[in-house]
XYZ file of C-alpha atoms in Angstrom:
570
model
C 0.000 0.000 0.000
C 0.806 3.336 -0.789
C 1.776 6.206 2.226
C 1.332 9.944 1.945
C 2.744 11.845 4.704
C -0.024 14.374 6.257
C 2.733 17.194 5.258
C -0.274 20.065 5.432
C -1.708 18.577 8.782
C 1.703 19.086 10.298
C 2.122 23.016 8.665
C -1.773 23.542 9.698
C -1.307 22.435 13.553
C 2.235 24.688 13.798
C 0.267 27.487 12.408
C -2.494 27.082 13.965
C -2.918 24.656 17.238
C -0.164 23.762 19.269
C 1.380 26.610 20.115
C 4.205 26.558 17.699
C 4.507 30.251 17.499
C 6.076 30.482 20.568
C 9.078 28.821 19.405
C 9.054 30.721 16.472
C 8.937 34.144 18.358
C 11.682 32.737 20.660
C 14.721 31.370 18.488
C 13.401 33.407 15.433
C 15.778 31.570 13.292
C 15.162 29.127 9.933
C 14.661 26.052 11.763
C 11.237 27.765 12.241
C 10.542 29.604 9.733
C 7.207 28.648 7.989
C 9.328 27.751 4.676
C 11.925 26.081 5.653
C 9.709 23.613 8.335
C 7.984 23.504 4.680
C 10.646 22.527 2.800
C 11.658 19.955 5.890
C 8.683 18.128 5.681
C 8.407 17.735 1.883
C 11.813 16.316 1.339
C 10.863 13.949 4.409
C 7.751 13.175 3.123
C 8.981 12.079 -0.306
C 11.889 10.143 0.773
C 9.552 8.251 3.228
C 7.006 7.620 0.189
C 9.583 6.470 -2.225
C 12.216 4.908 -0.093
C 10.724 4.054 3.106
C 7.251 2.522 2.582
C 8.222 0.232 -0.083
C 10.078 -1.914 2.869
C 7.381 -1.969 5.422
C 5.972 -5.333 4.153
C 9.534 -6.900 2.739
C 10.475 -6.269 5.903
C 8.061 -8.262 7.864
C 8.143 -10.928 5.208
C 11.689 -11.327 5.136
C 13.029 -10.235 8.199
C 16.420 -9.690 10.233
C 18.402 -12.853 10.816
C 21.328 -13.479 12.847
C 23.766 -15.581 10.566
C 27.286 -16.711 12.758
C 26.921 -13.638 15.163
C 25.854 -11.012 12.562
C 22.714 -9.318 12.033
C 21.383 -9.449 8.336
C 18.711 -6.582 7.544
C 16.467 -7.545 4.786
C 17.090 -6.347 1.029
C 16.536 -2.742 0.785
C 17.750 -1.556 4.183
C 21.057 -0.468 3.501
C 20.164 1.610 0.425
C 17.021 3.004 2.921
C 19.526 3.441 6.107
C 22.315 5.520 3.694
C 19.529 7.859 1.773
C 18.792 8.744 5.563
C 22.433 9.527 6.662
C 23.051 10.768 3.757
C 20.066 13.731 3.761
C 21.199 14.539 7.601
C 18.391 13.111 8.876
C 20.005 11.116 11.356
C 21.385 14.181 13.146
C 18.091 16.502 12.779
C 18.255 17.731 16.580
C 21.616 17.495 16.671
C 23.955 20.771 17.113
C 25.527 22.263 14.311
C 29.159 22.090 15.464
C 28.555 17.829 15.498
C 27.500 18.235 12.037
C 23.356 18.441 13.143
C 20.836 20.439 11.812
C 19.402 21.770 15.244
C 16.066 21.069 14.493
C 12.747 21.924 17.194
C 11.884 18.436 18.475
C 8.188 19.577 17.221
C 9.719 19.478 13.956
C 11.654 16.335 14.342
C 8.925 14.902 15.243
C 6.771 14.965 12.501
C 9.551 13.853 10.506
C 9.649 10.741 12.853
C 5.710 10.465 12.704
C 6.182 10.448 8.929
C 8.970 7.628 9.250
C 7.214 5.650 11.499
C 3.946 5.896 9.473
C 5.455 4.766 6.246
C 7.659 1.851 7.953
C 8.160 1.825 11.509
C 10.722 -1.018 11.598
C 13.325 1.531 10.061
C 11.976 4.471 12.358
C 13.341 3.043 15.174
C 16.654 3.165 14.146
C 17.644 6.784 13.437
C 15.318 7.323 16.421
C 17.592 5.167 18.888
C 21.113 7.365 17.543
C 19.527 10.743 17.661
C 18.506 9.722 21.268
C 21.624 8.536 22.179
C 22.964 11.861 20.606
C 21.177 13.561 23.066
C 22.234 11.880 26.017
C 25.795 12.296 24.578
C 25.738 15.786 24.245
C 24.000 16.400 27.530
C 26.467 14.532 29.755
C 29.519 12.613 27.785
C 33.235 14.050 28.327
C 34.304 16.278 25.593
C 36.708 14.143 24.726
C 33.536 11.350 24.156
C 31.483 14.278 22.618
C 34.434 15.145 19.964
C 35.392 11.018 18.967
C 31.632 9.895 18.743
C 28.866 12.921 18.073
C 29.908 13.545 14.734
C 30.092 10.052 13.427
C 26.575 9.443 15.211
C 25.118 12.400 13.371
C 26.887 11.516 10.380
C 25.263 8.088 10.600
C 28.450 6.279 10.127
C 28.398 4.673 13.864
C 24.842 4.177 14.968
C 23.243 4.336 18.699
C 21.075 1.708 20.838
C 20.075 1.837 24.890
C 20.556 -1.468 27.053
C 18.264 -1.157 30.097
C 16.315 -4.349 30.486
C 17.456 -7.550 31.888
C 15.612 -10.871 32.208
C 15.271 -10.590 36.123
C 13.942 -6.720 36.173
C 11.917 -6.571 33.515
C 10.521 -2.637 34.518
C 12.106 -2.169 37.540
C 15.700 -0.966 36.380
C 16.851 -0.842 39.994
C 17.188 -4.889 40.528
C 19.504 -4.643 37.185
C 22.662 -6.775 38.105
C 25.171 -5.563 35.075
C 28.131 -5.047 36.866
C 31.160 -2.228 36.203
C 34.473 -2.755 37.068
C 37.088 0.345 36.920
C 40.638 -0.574 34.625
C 43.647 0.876 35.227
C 43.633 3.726 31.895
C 40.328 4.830 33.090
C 37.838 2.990 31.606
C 35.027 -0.068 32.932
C 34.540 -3.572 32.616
C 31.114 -4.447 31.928
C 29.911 -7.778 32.385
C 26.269 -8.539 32.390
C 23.176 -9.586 29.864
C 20.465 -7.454 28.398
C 17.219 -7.777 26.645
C 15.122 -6.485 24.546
C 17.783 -4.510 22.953
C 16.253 -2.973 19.530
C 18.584 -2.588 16.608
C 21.556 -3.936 18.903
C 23.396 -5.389 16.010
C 22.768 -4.589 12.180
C 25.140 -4.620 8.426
C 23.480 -0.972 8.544
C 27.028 1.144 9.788
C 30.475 0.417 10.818
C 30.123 0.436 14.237
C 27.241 0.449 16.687
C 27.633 2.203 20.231
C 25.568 0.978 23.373
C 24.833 3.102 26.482
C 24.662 0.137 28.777
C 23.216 0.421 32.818
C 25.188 -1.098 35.026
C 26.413 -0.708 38.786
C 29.399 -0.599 40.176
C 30.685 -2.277 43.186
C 29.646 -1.081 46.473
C 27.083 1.475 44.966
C 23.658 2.058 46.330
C 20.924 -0.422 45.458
C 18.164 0.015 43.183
C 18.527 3.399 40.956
C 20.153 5.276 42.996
C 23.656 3.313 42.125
C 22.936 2.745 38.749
C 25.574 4.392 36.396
C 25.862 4.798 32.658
C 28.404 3.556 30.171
C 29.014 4.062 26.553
C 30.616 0.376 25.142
C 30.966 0.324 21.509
C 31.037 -3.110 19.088
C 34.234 -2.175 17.853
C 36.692 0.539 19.870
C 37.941 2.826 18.240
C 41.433 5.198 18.187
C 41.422 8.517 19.132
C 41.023 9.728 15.672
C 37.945 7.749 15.266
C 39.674 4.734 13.488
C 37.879 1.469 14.501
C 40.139 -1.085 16.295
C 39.702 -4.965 17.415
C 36.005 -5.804 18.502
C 34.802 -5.186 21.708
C 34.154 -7.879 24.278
C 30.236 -8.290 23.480
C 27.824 -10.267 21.315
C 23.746 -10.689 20.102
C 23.046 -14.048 21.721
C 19.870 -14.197 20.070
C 17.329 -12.462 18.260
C 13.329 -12.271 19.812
C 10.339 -13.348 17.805
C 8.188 -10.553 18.351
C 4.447 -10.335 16.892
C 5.532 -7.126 15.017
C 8.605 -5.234 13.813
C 10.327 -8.089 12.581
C 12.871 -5.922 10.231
C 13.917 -4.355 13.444
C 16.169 -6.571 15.055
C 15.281 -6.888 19.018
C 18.407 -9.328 20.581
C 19.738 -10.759 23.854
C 22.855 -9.150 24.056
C 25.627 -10.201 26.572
C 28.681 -8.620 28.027
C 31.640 -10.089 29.503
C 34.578 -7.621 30.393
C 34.079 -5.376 27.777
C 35.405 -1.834 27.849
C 32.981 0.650 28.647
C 33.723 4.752 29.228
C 31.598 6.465 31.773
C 28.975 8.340 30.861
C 28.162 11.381 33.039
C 28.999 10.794 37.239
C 29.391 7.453 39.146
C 25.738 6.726 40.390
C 24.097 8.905 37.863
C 23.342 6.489 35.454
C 19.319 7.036 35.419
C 19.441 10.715 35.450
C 21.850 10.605 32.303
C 19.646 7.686 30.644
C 16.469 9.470 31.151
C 18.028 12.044 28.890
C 17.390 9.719 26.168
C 14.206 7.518 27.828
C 12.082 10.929 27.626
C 13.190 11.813 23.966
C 11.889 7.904 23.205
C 8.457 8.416 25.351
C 7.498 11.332 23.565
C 8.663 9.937 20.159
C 6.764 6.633 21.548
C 3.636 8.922 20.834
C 4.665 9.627 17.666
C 5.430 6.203 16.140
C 2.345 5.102 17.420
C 0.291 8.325 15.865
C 2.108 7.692 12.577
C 0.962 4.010 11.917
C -2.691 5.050 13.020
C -1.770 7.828 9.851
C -1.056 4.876 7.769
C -3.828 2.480 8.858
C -6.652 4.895 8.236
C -5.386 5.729 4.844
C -5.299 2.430 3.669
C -8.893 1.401 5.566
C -9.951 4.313 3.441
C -8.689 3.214 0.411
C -9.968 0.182 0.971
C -13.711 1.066 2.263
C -13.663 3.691 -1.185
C -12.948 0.721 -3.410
C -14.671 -2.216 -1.734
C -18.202 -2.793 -3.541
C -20.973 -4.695 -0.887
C -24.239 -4.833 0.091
C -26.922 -2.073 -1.214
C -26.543 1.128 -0.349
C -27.675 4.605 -0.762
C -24.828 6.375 -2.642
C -23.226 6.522 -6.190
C -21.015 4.261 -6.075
C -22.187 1.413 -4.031
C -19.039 0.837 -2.100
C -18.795 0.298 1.564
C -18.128 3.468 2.564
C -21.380 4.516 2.152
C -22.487 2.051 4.705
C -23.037 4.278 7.951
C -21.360 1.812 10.375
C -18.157 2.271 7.620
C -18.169 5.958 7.943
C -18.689 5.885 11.612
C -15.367 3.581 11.995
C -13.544 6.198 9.283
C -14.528 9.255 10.823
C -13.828 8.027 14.642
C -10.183 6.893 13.325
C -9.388 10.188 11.405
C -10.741 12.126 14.912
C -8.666 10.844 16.757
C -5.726 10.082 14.998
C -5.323 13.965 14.690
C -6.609 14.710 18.227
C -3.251 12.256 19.544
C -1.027 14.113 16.602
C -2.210 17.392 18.351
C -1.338 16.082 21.667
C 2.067 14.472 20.751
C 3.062 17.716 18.713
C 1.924 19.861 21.962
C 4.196 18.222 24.259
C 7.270 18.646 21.969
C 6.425 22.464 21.600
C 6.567 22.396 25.880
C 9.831 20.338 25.927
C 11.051 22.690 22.862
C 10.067 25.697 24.965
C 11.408 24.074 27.864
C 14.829 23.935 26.603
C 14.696 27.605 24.890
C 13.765 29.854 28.282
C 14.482 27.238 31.571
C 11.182 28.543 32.265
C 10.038 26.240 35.314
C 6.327 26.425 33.525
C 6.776 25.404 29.992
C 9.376 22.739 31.785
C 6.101 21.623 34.124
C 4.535 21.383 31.150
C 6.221 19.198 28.999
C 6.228 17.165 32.172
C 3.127 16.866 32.853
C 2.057 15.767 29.254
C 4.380 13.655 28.437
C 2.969 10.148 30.768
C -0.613 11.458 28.897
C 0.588 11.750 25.847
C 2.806 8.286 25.394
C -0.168 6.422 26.844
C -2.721 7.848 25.276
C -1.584 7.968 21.304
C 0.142 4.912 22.032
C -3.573 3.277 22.340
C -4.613 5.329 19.653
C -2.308 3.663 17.636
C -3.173 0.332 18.799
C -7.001 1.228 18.799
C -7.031 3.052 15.082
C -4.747 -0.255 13.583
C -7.025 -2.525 15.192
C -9.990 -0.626 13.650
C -8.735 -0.582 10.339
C -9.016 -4.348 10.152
C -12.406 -4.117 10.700
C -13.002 -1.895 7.928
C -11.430 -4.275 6.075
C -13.363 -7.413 7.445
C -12.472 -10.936 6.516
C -9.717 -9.750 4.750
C -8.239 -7.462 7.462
C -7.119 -10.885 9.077
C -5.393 -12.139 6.226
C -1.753 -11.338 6.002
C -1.420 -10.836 2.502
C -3.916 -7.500 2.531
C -0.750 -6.214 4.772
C -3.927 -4.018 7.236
C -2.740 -6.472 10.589
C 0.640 -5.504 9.763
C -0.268 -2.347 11.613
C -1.448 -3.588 14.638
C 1.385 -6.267 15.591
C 3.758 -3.504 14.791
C 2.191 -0.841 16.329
C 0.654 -3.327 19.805
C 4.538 -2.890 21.788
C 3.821 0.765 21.867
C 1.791 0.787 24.780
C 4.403 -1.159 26.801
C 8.434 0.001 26.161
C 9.476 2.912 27.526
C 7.405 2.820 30.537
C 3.949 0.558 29.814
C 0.721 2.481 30.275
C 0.119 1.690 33.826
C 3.699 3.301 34.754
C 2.836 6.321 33.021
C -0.025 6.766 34.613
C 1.457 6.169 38.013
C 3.864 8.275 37.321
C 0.576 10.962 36.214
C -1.084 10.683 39.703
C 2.133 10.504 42.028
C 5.348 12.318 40.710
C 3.380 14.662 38.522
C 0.864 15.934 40.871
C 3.408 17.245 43.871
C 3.055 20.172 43.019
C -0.058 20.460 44.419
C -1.420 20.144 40.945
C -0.473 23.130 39.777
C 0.925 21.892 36.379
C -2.498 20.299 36.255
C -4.865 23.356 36.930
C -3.293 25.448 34.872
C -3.448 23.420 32.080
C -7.297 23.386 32.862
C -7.995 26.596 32.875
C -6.411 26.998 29.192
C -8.951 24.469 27.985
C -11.545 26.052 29.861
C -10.785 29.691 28.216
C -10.574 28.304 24.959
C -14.134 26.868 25.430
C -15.516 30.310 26.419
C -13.952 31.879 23.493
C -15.152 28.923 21.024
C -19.508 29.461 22.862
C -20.618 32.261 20.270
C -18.726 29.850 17.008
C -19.464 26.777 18.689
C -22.208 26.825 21.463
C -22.973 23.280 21.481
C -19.334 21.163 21.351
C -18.197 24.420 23.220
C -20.168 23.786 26.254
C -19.710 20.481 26.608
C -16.038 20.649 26.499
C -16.128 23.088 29.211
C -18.576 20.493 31.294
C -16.398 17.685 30.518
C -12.835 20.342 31.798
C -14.741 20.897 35.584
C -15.697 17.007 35.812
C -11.693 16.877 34.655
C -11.273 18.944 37.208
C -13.195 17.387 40.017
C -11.319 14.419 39.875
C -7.883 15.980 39.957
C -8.834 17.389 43.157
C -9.936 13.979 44.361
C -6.797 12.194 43.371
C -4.676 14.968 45.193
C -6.929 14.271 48.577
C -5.989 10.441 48.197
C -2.808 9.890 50.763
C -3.019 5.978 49.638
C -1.276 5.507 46.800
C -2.870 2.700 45.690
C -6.440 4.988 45.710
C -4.555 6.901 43.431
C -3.077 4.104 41.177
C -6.164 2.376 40.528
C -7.863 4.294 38.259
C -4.653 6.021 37.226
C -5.076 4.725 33.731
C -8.711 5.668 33.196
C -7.551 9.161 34.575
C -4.528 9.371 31.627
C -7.105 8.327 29.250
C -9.941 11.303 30.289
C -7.414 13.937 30.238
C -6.037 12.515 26.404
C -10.121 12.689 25.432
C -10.487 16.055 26.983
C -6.939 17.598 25.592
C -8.392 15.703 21.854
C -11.783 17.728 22.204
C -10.065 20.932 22.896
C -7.462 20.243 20.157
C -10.412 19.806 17.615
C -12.292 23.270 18.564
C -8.815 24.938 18.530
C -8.286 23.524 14.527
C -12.228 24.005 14.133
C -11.906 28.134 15.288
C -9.351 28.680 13.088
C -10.639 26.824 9.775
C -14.203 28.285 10.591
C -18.222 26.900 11.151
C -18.838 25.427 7.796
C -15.064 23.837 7.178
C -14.133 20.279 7.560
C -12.475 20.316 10.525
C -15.514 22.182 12.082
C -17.576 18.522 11.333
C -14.229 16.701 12.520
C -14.394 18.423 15.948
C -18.072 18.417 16.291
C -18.343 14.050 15.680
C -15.399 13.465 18.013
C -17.107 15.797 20.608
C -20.609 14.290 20.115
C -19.437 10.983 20.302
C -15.680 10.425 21.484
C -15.864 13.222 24.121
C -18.481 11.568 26.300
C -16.324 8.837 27.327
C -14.765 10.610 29.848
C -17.703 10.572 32.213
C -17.007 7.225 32.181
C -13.505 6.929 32.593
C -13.380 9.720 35.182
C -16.088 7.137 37.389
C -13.687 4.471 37.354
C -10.446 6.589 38.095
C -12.603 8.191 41.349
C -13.914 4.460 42.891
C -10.218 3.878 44.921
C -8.312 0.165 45.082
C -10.590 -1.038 48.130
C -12.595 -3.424 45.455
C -9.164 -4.526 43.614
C -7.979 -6.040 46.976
C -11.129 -7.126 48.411
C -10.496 -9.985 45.619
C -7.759 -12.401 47.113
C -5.182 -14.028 43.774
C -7.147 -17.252 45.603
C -10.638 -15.729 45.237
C -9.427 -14.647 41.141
C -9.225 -18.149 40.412
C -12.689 -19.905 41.851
């Protein structure tokens, strides 16, 4: 199936929705600039329609292979991997000196939602170095920053993070990846990790881990975890690569999706790591790159739901059954159709909103210090990687019942979507931990982030009553029931009150920020437009499900525990 990449969406929303302005009016330099973003996301958009989509289904029918210790990519992935090095793309947020283009992360972001949309196996990779980038730049030596940034950017040497290990799973602090300190100042690291995505590949010369490991006689659990940079192959000072490191893929997972995208075992034994950032610090250095990969998390997952819909349109335009009352007699002018196409396209753009909002915070965030904007960006990133996560996972699994029968046969490529798209909602952080994270670190403030974020939906309502009166209203209803239960959660001292409806509470504010994203785009298209109809069916019909959800995230954990594991299984 074909991809276009929603290149006016993206231009409409920084005009119009998310705020973008505010980065404009701040670095007012090109990397904002209405043409150039313009320019961005049409070279992006063509190179992930001519290079990039073709090798979404290749990929998952002939996928990577480990062949005597070496990662294969399928046919196509090399040429795919060097068109994107070669157009700077692996460096987009990267700093200039390192060879980068400095790019917003709002505007690297659609670039990745683009990626990810037209074949999300290949995403991943550029999206692992430029995070890795970050981390680098943020906290490496600059004798690290000057051997590896440029070579990362360059996309010669690509980047992966090794967190997970078999025991842990989620809870990094029982990780038991040990350092050692050598005599010229570098580690030993000896341990195994999972789950490691594009850990090995025939993509670049060399690939460079940032491993977590603790040394001896550090604190337990993450407060003694520290970071270390261990590279396949090590290289001279001048960047030339040397013997190979002491490390190697054990095996490769069989995952339900993603199969192009290598996923391996990877295990460690003495080899030479350098320090990353201070002894101990490990998890504030990582996080560096884990919060870049939440946020982009949102994005990947927005991106397939792009893709989906467009093909469960294409599909619903062209598929002729049953009678109906239009022209042309095909399924799409069944009602139940249209309801299932309209619902997706609502609220694939309501989590594209969302996902692009939080990368304007985090982008204004990084511009001013400012302790709101960096609140902000807080504060909506848990929502926003939980929430367009399951849109992802709810708009793919639609789209294969658009297609019906045939949506569950491989060859029609519509599941493809879903098995890629279904680990979404569980690395980085699953749901549930964002939304822990949503009632407990992210409300001690009192709620402050919170409320204020309220009362900007709330003013946007009032403005919208004399355009909008009806969806208007009940947005402003559904912000004070919002509301209500913020102040409940804050009243709750046991955390467990708080946790168990934590994820119904993620998902009300992501249908409340979607409602007040689609009168936002509706104001400034106008009453009669398109997007007017778009915000006033996902309103009418998507909207109300927060009553709901807000019920369940107010009832406390006193029924949960009532229920014995014994009494579960009678």
């Amino acid at each position: 199936m074909s991809y276009t990449a929603p290149v006016d969406e993206f231009r409409f929303l920084m005009d119009n929705v998310i705020g973008f302005q505010s980065l404009r009016d701040r670095r007012a330099d090109e990397t904002t600039e209405p043409d150039t973003v313009a320019a961005i996301l049409t070279e992006a958009s063509a190179i992930c329609r001519d290079i990039l989509a073709p090798l979404r289904r290749s990929g998952d029918t002939t996928p990577s292979a480990l062949e005597n210790g070496l990662v294969r990519t399928p046919p196509g992935y090399r040429d795919a991997y060097r068109a994107l090095a070669d157009g700077g793309w692996m460096g987009m947020t990267a700093a200039p000196e390192w060879g980068g283009l400095g790019l917003p992360v709002t505007v690297s972001g659609a670039v990745h939602e683009m990626m990810s949309g037209a074949c999300l196996a290949m995403e991943l990779n550029p999206l692992l170095t430029q995070g890795q980038i970050a981390a680098l730049s943020a906290h490496a030596s600059d004798e690290i920053k000057a051997l590896y940034l440029p070579r990362l950017v360059a996309g010669t040497w690509a980047g992966t993070m090794n967190l997970t290990e078999p025991q842990a799973g989620s809870d990094v602090g029982a990780l038991r990846t040990k350092a050692v300190p050598a005599s010229d100042g570098t580690y030993r690291i000896t341990g195994q990790k999972i789950y490691i995505t594009w850990a090995d590949s025939d993509l670049s010369e060399n690939i460079c881990h940032l491993v977590l490991a603790r040394l001896e006689g550090a604190p337990s659990g993450t407060r003694g975890i520290s970071l270390f940079l261990v590279p396949k192959f090590l290289p001279d000072a001048d960047g030339t690569l040397g013997h190979r490191n002491d490390l190697r893929v054990v095996s490769l997972e069989h995952k339900l999706g993603l199969h192009a995208s290598p996923t391996a075992v990877m295990e460690y034994s003495d080899a030479t790591g350098w320090l990353i950032g201070a002894e101990n610090g490990g998890m504030a250095a990582m996080f560096t790159m884990m919060n870049d990969a939440r946020l982009n998390c949102a994005i990947q997952a927005v991106g397939v739901a792009e893709a989906a819909f467009q093909q469960a349109l294409q599909f619903a335009q062209n598929r002729k059954q049953g009678e109906t009352d239009g022209p042309t007699g095909a399924i799409i002018e069944h009602a139940d159709v249209r309801r299932m196409l309209v619902w997706m396209r609502a609220r694939t753009q309501a989590a594209r909103a969302l996902a692009l909002s939080c990368a304007v915070a985090i982008d204004m965030e990084r511009e001013t210090g400012a302790a709101n904007w960096a609140a902000r960006a807080a504060f909506l990133t848990p929502i926003a990687k939980a929430f367009c996560t399951q849109v992802g996972v709810d708009v793919a699994q639609e789209a294969i019942q658009v297609h019906g029968g045939m949506g569950v046969i491989e060859e029609t490529g519509v599941a493809q979507f879903l098995r890629d798209v279904r680990v979404s909602t569980i690395y980085e952080g699953t749901s549930g931990i964002q939304a822990m994270d949503l009632v407990d670190r992210k409300m001690r403030d009192n709620g402050e982030a919170a409320f204020a974020l309220l009362d900007e939906i709330e003013e946007q309502a009032e403005a919208a009553r004399g355009t909008f009166p009806e969806i208007a209203t009940k947005v402003w209803d559904a912000t004070e029931n919002l509301r209500e239960a913020t102040e409940w959660i804050l009243v709750q001292r046991n955390l467990n009150d708080r946790f168990a409806g934590s994820l119904p509470y993620l998902h009300a504010w992501g249908t409340v920020l979607g409602a007040h994203f689609h009168i936002v785009s509706a104001m400034a298209e106008g009453p009669d437009s398109p997007r007017a109809a778009l915000a006033r069916s996902f309103v009418l019909r998507q909207l109300p499900a927060h009553q709901g959800l807000l019920a369940e995230a107010t009832v406390g954990a006193d029924d949960l525990f009532a229920l014995t594991p014994e009494a579960l299984t009678s």
